[in-house]
CSV table of C-alpha atoms in Angstrom, one decimal:
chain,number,residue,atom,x,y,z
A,8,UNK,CA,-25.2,-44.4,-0.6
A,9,UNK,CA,-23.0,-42.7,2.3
A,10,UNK,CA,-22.8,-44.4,5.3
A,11,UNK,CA,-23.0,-42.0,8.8
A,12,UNK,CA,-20.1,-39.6,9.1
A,13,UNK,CA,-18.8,-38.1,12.8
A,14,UNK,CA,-16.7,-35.3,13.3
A,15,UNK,CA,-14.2,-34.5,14.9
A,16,UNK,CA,-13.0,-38.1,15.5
A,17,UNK,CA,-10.6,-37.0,18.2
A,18,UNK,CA,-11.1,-34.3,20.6
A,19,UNK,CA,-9.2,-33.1,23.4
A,20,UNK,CA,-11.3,-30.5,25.9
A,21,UNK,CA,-10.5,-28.8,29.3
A,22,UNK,CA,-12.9,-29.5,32.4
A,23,UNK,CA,-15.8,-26.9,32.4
A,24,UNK,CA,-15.7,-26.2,28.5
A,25,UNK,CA,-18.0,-26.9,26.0
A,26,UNK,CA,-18.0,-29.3,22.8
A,27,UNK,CA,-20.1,-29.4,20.1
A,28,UNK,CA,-20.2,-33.3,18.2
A,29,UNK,CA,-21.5,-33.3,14.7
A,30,UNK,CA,-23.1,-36.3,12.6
A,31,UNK,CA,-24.6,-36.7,9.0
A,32,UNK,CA,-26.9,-39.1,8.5
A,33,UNK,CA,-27.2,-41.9,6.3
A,34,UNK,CA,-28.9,-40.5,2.7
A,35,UNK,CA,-32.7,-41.4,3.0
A,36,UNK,CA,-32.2,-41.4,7.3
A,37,UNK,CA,-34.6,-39.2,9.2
A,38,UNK,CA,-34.0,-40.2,13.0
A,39,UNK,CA,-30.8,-39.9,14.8
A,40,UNK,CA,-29.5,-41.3,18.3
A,41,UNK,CA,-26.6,-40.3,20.3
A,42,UNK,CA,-24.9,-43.0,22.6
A,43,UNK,CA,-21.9,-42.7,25.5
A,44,UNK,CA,-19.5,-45.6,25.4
A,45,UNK,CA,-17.4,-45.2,28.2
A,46,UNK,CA,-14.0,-47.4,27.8
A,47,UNK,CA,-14.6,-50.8,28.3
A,48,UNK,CA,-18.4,-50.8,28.5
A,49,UNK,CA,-21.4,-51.3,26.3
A,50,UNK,CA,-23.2,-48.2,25.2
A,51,UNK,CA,-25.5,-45.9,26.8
A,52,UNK,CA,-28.0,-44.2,25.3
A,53,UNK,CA,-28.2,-40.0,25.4
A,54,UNK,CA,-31.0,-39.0,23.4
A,55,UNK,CA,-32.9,-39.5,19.5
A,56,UNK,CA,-34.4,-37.4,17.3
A,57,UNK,CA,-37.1,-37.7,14.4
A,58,UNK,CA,-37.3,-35.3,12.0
A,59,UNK,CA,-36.1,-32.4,14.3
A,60,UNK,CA,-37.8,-33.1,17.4
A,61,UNK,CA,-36.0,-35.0,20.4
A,62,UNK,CA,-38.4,-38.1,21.1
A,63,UNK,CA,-36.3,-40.2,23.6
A,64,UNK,CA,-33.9,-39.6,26.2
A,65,UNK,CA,-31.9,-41.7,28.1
A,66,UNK,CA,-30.3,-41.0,31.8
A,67,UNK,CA,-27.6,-37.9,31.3
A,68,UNK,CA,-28.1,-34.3,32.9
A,69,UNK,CA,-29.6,-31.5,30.6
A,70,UNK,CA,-26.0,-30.2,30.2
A,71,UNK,CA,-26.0,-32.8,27.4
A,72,UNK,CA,-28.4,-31.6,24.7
A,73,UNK,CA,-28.7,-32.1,20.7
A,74,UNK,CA,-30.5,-30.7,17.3
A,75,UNK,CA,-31.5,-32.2,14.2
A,76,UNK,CA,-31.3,-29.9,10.9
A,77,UNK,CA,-33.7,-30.4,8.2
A,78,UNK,CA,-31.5,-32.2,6.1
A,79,UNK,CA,-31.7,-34.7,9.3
A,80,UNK,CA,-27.8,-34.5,10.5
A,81,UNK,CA,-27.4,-34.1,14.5
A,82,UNK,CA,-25.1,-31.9,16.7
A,83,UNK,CA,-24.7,-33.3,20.0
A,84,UNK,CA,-23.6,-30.1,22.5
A,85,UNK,CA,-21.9,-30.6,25.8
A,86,UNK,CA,-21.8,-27.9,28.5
A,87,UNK,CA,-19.8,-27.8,31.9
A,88,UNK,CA,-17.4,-30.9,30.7
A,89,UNK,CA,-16.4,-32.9,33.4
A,90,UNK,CA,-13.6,-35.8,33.5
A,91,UNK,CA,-16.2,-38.4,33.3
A,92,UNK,CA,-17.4,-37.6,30.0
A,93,UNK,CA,-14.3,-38.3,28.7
A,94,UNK,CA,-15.9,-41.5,26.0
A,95,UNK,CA,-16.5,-42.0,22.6
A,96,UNK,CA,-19.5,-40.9,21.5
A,97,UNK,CA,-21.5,-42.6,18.6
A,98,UNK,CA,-24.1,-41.5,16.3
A,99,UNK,CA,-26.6,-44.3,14.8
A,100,UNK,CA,-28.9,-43.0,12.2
A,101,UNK,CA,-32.2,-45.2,10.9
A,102,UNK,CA,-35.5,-44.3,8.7
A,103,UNK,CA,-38.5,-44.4,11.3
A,104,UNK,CA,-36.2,-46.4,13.7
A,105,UNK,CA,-35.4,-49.5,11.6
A,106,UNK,CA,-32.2,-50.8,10.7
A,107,UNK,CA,-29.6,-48.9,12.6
A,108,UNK,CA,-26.2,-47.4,10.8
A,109,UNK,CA,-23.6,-46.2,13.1
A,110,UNK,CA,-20.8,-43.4,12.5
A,111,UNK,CA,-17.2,-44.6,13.9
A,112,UNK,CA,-17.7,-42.3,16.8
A,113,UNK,CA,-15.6,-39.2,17.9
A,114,UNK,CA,-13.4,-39.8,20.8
A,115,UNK,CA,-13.6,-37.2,23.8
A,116,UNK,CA,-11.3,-37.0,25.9
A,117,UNK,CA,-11.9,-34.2,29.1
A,118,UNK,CA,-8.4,-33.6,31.2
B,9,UNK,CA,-35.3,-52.1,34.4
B,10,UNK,CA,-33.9,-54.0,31.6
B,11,UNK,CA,-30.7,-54.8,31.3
B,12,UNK,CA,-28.4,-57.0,29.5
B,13,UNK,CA,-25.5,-59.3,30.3
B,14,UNK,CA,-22.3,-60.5,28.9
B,15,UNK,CA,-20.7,-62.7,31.4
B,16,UNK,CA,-17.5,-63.4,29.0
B,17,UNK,CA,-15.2,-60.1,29.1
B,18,UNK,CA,-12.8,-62.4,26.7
B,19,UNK,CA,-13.1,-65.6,24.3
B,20,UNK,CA,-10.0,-66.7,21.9
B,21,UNK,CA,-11.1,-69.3,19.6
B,22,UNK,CA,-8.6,-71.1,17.1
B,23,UNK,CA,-8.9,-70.0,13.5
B,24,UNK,CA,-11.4,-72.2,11.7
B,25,UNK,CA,-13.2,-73.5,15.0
B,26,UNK,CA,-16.4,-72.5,16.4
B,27,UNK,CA,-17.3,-70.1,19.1
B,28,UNK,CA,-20.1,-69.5,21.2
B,29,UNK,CA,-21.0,-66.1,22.9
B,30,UNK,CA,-23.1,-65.7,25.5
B,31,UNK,CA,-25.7,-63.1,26.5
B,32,UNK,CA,-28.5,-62.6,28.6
B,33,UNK,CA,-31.4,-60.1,29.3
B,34,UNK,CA,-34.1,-58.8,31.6
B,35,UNK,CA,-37.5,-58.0,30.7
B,36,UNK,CA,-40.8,-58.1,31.8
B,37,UNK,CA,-41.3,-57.2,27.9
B,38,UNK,CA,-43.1,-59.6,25.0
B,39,UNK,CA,-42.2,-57.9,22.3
B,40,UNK,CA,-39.1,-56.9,21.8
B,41,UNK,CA,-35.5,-57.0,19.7
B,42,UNK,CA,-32.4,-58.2,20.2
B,43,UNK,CA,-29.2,-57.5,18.5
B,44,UNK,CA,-25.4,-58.8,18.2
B,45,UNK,CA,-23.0,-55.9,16.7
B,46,UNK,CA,-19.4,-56.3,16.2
B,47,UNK,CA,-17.1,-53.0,17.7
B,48,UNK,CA,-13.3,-53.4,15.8
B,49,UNK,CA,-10.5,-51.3,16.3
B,50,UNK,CA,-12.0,-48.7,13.5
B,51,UNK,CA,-14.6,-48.3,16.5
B,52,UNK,CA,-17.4,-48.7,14.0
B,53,UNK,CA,-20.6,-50.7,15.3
B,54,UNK,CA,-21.6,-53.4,12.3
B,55,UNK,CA,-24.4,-55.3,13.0
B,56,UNK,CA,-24.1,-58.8,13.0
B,57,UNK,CA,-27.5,-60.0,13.5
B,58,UNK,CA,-31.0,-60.0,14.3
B,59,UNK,CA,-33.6,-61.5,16.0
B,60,UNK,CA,-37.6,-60.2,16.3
B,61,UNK,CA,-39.0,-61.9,19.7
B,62,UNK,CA,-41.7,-63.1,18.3
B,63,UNK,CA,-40.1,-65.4,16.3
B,64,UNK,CA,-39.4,-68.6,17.2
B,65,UNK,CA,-36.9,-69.4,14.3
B,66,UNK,CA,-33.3,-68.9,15.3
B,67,UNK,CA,-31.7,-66.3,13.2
B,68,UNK,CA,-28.8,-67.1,10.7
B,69,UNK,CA,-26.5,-65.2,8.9
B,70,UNK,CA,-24.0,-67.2,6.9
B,71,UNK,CA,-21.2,-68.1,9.6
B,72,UNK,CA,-23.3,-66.2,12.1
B,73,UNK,CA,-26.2,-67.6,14.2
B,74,UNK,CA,-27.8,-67.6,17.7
B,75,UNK,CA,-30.0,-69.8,19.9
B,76,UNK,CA,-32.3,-67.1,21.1
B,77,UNK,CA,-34.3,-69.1,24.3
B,78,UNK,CA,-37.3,-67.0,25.0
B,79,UNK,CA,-38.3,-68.4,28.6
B,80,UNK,CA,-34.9,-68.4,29.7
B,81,UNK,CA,-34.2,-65.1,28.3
B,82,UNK,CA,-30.7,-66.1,26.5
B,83,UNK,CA,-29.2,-64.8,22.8
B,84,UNK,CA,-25.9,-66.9,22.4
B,85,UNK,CA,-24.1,-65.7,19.3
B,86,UNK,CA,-22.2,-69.2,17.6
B,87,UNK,CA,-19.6,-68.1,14.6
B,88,UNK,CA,-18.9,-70.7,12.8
B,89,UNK,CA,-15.2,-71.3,10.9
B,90,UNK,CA,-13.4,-68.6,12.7
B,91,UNK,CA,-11.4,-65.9,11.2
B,92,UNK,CA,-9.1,-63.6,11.6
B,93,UNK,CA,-11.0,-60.5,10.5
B,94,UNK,CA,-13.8,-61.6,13.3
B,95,UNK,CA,-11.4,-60.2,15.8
B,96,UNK,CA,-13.2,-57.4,17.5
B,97,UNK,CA,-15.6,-56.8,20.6
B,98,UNK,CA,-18.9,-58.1,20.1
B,99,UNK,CA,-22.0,-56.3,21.8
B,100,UNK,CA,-25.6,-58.0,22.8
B,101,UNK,CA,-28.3,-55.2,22.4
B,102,UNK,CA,-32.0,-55.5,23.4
B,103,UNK,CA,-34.4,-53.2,21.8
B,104,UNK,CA,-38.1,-53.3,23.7
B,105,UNK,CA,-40.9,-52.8,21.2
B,106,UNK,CA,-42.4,-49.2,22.7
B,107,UNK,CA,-39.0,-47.6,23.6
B,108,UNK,CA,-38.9,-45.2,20.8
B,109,UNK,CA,-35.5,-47.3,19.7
B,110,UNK,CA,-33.4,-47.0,22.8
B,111,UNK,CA,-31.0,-49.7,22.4
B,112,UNK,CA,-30.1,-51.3,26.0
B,113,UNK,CA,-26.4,-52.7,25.9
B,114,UNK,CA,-24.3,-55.1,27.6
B,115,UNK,CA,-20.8,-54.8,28.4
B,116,UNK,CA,-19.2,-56.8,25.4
B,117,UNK,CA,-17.5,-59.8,25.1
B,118,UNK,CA,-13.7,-59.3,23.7
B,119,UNK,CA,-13.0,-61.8,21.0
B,120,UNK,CA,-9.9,-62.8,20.1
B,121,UNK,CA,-8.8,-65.2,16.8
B,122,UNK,CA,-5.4,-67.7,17.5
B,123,UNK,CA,-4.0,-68.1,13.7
């Protein structure tokens, strides 16, 4: 069984560029969420997705948006980067919402 | 709105003792979740354990337990017998029942392990 899988794991982006964050999910996982963790805080929650369809979204501008593929992994797209979405970004998958398992998160960093 | 605390940014406990973590939420909310996870270096969140509102049973997980008190809205995490590879940052998550699974964070609570 393979556990959630981010890539890159490092990134480096200029302000007002876009990014484009990738996640496979969990074999057997058909629901996905996307969370900011700035540096030294908790998480925050961007948005989730069940089988395809965004069902849940948390506080962040529509310049942050994401897809689910059929085979249930997630791209998280980020227009218009500014310095303050410079964080690393995690990717949890779960079946129907139970029993999260997160990726080790790709680190952004927006100079 | 909901929101959790963590009111320890740092704990160092002794290798082998016992330490206690501290959380607390607010909610207007019955039914609901509540969550400790463990961030380490490799940035990786591992849950540590799990507790359903609605139950009135603390949780346990070998070394790992909490004194979840309902009416005072607290979720302590104890670790028993310290060690070294419990080094990390450790996260209190609440999870309300209808929220179509966002998980609401606190701040984390840095732990560190004296050999």
């Amino acid at each position: 069984e393979t556990g959630v899988t981010q890539s890159p794991t490092h990134l480096i982006k200029t302000r007002g560029q876009q990014v484009t964050l990738r996640c496979s999910s969990q074999s057997g996982h058909n629901t996905v969420s996307w969370y900011q963790q700035a540096l030294g805080q908790g998480p925050q929650f961007i948005f989730q997705y069940y089988r395809e369809e965004e069902n849940g979204r948390g506080n962040f501008p529509p310049r942050f948006s994401g897809l689910q593929f059929p085979n249930y992994s997630s791209e998280l797209n980020v227009n218009a980067l500014e310095l303050d979405d410079s964080a690393l970004y995690l990717c949890a998958s779960s079946r129907d919402g139970h029993g999260y398992t997160f990726g080790s998160g790709t680190r952004l960093t927006v100079v | 709105a909901q929101t959790v605390t963590q009111s320890q940014p740092e704990m160092s406990v002794q290798e082998a003792e016992t330490v206690t973590l501290s959380c607390t939420y607010d909610t207007s909310e019955s039914d609901y979740y509540l969550f400790w996870y463990k961030q380490p270096p490799s940035r990786q969140m591992i849950l540590v354990i799990r507790q359903e509102a609605y139950k009135q049973q603390n949780a346990t997980e070998n070394r790992f337990s909490v004194n979840f008190q309902k009416a005072a809205k607290s979720f302590s995490l104890k670790i028993s017998d310290s060690q070294l590879g419990d080094a990390a940052m450790y996260f209190c998550a609440y999870l309300p029942e209808d929220s179509n699974y966002q998980l609401i964070w606190g701040a984390g609570t840095k732990l560190i392990i004296k050999p």
